[in-house]
PDB file of C-alpha atoms in Angstrom:
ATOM      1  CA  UNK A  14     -10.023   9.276  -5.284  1.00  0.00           C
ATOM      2  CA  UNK A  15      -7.083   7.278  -5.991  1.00  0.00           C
ATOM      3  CA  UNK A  16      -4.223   8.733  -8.474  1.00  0.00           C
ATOM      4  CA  UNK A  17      -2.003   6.714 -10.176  1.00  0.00           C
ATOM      5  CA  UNK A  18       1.520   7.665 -10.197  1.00  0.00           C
ATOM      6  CA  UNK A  19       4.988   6.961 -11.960  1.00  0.00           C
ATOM      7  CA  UNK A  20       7.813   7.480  -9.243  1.00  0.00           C
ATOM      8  CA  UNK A  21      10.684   6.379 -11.423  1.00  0.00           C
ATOM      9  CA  UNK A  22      14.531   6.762  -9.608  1.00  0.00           C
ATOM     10  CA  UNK A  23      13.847   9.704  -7.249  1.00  0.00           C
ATOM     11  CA  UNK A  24      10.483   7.614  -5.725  1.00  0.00           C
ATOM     12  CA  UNK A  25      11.575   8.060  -2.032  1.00  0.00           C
ATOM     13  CA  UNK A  26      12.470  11.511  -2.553  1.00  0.00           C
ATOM     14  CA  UNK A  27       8.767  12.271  -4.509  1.00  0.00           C
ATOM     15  CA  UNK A  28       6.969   9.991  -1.959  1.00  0.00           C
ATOM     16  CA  UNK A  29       8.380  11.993   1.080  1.00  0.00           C
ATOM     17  CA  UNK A  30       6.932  15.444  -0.454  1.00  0.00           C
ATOM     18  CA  UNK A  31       3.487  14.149  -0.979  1.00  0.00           C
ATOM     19  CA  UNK A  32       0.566  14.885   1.598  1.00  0.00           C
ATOM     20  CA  UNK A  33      -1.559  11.856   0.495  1.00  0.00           C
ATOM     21  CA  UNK A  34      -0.796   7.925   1.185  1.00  0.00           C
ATOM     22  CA  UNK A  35       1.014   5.943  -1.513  1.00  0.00           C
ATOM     23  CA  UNK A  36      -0.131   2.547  -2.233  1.00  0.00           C
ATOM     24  CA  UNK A  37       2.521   0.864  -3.986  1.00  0.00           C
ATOM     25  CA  UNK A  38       1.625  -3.324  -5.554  1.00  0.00           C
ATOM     26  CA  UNK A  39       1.396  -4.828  -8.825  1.00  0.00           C
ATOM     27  CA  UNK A  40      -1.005  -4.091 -11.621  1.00  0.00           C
ATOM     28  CA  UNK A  41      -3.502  -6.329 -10.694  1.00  0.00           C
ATOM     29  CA  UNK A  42      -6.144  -5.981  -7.100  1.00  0.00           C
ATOM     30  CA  UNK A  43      -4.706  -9.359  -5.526  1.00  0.00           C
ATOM     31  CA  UNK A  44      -3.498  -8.253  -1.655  1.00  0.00           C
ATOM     32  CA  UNK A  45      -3.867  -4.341  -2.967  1.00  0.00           C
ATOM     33  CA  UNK A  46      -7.427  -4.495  -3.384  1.00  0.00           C
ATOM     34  CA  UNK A  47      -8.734  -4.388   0.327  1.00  0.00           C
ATOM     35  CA  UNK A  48      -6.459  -1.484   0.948  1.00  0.00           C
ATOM     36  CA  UNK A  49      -7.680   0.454  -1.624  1.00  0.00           C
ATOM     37  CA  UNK A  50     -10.986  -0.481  -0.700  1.00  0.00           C
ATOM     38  CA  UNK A  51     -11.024   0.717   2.918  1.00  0.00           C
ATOM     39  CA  UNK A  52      -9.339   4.207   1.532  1.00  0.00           C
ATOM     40  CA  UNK A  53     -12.162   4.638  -0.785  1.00  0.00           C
ATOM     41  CA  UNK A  54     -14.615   3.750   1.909  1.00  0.00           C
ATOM     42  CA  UNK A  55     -13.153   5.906   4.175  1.00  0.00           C
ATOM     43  CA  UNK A  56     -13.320   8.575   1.725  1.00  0.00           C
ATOM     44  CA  UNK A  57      -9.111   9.525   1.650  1.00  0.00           C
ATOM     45  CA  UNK A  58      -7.710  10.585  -0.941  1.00  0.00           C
ATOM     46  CA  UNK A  59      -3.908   8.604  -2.214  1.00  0.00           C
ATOM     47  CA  UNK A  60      -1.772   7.899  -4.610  1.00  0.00           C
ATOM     48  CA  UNK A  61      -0.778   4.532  -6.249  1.00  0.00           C
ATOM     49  CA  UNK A  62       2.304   2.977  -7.802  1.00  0.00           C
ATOM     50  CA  UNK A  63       0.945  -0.069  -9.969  1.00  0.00           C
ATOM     51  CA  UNK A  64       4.169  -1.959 -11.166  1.00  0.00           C
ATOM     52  CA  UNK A  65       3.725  -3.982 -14.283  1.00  0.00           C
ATOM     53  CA  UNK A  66       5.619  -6.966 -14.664  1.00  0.00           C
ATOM     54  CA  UNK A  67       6.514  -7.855 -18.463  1.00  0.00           C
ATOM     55  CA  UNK A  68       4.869 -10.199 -20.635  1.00  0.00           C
ATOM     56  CA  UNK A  69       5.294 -13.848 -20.347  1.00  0.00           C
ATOM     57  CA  UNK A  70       6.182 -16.703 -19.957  1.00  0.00           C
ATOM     58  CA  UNK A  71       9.592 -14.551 -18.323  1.00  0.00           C
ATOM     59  CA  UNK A  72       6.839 -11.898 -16.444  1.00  0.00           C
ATOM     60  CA  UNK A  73      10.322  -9.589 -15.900  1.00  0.00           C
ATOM     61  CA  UNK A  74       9.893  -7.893 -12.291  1.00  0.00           C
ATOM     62  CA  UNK A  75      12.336  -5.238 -12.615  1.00  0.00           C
ATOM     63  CA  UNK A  76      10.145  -2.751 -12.610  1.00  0.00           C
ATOM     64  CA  UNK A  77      10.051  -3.696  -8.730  1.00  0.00           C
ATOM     65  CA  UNK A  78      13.354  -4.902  -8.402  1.00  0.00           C
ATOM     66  CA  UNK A  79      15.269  -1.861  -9.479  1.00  0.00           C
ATOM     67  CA  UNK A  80      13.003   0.435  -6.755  1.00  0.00           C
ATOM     68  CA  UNK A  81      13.056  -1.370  -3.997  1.00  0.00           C
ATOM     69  CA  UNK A  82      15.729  -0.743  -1.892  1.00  0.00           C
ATOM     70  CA  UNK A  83      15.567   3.082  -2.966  1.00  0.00           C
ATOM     71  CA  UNK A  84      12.020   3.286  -1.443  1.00  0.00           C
ATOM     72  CA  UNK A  85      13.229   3.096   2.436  1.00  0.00           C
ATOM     73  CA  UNK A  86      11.350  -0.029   3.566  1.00  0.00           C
ATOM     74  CA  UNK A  87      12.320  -1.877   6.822  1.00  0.00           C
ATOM     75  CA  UNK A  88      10.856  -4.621   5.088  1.00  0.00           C
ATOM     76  CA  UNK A  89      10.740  -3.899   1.234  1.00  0.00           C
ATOM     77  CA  UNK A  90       8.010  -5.857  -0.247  1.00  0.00           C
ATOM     78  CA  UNK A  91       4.553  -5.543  -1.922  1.00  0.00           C
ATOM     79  CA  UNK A  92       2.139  -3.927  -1.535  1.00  0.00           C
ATOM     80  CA  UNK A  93       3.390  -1.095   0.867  1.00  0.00           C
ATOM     81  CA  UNK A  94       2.078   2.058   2.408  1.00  0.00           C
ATOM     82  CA  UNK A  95       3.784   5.361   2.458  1.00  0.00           C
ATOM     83  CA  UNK A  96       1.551   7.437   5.016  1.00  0.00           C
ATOM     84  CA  UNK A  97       4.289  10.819   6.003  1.00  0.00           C
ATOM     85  CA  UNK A  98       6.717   9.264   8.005  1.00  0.00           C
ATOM     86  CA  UNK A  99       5.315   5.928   8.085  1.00  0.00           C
ATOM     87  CA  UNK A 100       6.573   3.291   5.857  1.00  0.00           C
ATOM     88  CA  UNK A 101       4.893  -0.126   6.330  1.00  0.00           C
ATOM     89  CA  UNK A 102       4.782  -3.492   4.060  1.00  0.00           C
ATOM     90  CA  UNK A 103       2.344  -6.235   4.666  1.00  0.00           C
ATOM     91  CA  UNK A 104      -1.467  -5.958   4.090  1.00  0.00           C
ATOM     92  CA  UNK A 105      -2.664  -6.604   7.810  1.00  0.00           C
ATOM     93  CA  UNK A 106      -0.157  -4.430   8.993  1.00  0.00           C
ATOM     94  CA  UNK A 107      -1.265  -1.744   6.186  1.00  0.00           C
ATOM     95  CA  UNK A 108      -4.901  -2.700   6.918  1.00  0.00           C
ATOM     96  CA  UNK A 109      -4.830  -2.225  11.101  1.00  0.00           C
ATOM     97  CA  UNK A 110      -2.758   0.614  10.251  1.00  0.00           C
ATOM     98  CA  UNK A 111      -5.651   2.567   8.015  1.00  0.00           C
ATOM     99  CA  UNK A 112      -8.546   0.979  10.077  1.00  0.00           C
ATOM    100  CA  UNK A 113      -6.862   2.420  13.805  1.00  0.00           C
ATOM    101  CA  UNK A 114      -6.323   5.611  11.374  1.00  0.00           C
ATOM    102  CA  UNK A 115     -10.308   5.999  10.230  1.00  0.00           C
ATOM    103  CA  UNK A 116     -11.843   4.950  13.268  1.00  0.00           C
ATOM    104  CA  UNK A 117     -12.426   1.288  11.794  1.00  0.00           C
ATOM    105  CA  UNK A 118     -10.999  -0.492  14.871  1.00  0.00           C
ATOM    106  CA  UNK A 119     -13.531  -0.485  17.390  1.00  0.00           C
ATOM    107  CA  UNK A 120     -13.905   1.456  20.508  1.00  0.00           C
ATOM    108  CA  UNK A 121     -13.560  -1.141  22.988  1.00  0.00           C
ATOM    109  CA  UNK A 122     -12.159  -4.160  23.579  1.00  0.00           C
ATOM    110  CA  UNK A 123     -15.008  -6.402  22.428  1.00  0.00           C
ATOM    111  CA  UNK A 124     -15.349  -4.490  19.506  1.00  0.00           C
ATOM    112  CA  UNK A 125     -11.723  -4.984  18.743  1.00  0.00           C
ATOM    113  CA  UNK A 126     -12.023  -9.031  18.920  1.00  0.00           C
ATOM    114  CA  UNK A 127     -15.043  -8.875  17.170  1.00  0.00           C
ATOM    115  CA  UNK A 128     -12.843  -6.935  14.163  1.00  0.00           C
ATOM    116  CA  UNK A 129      -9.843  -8.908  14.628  1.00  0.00           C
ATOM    117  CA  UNK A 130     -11.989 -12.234  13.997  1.00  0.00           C
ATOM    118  CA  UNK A 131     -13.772 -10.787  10.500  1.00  0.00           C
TER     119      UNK A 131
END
């Protein structure tokens, strides 16, 4: 079951004590959505960070902005996965990440091109 967190200014150092992933994207499902779906399906528990962006027509992303270089990403960019020590960004990266993770990437190599083309 997913939990929905507020990190504020000490996110890396909150992130690194917690024993469950952390999803972090915007408020909406957009790229998030398949990651949270293959958690759910695979039955793990995580956290999120949902960033809101302000109303429009400006849609302020500071709520990003002013994290993201705090958070410890090679890459720092939406949506990302904070897994223990692993940090990644990217939702295929996330997504072979989890599958390899759960057992979700096949157990040979035909069954690994078969995944990779879906």
């Amino acid at each position: 079951r997913a939990r929905v967190t507020s990190l504020g200014r000490s996110a890396a150092a909150r992130i690194q004590m917690s024993d469950r992933p952390l999803l972090g994207y915007w408020a909406i499902r957009g790229l998030g959505q398949p990651i949270r779906l293959l958690l759910r399906d695979a039955g793990a528990p995580f956290d999120e960070k949902r960033y809101v962006q302000g109303p429009p027509p400006d849609y302020n992303k500071s709520c990003w902005f002013d994290e993201k270089e705090e958070l410890g990403l090679d890459f720092p960019n939406l949506p990302y996965l904070m897994d223990g020590s692993i940090k990644l960004t990217q939702t295929r990266v996330i997504l072979e990440y989890l599958a390899g993770k759960f057992g979700y990437s096949g157990e040979n190599e035909e069954e690994r091109l078969r995944i990779a083309m879906v």
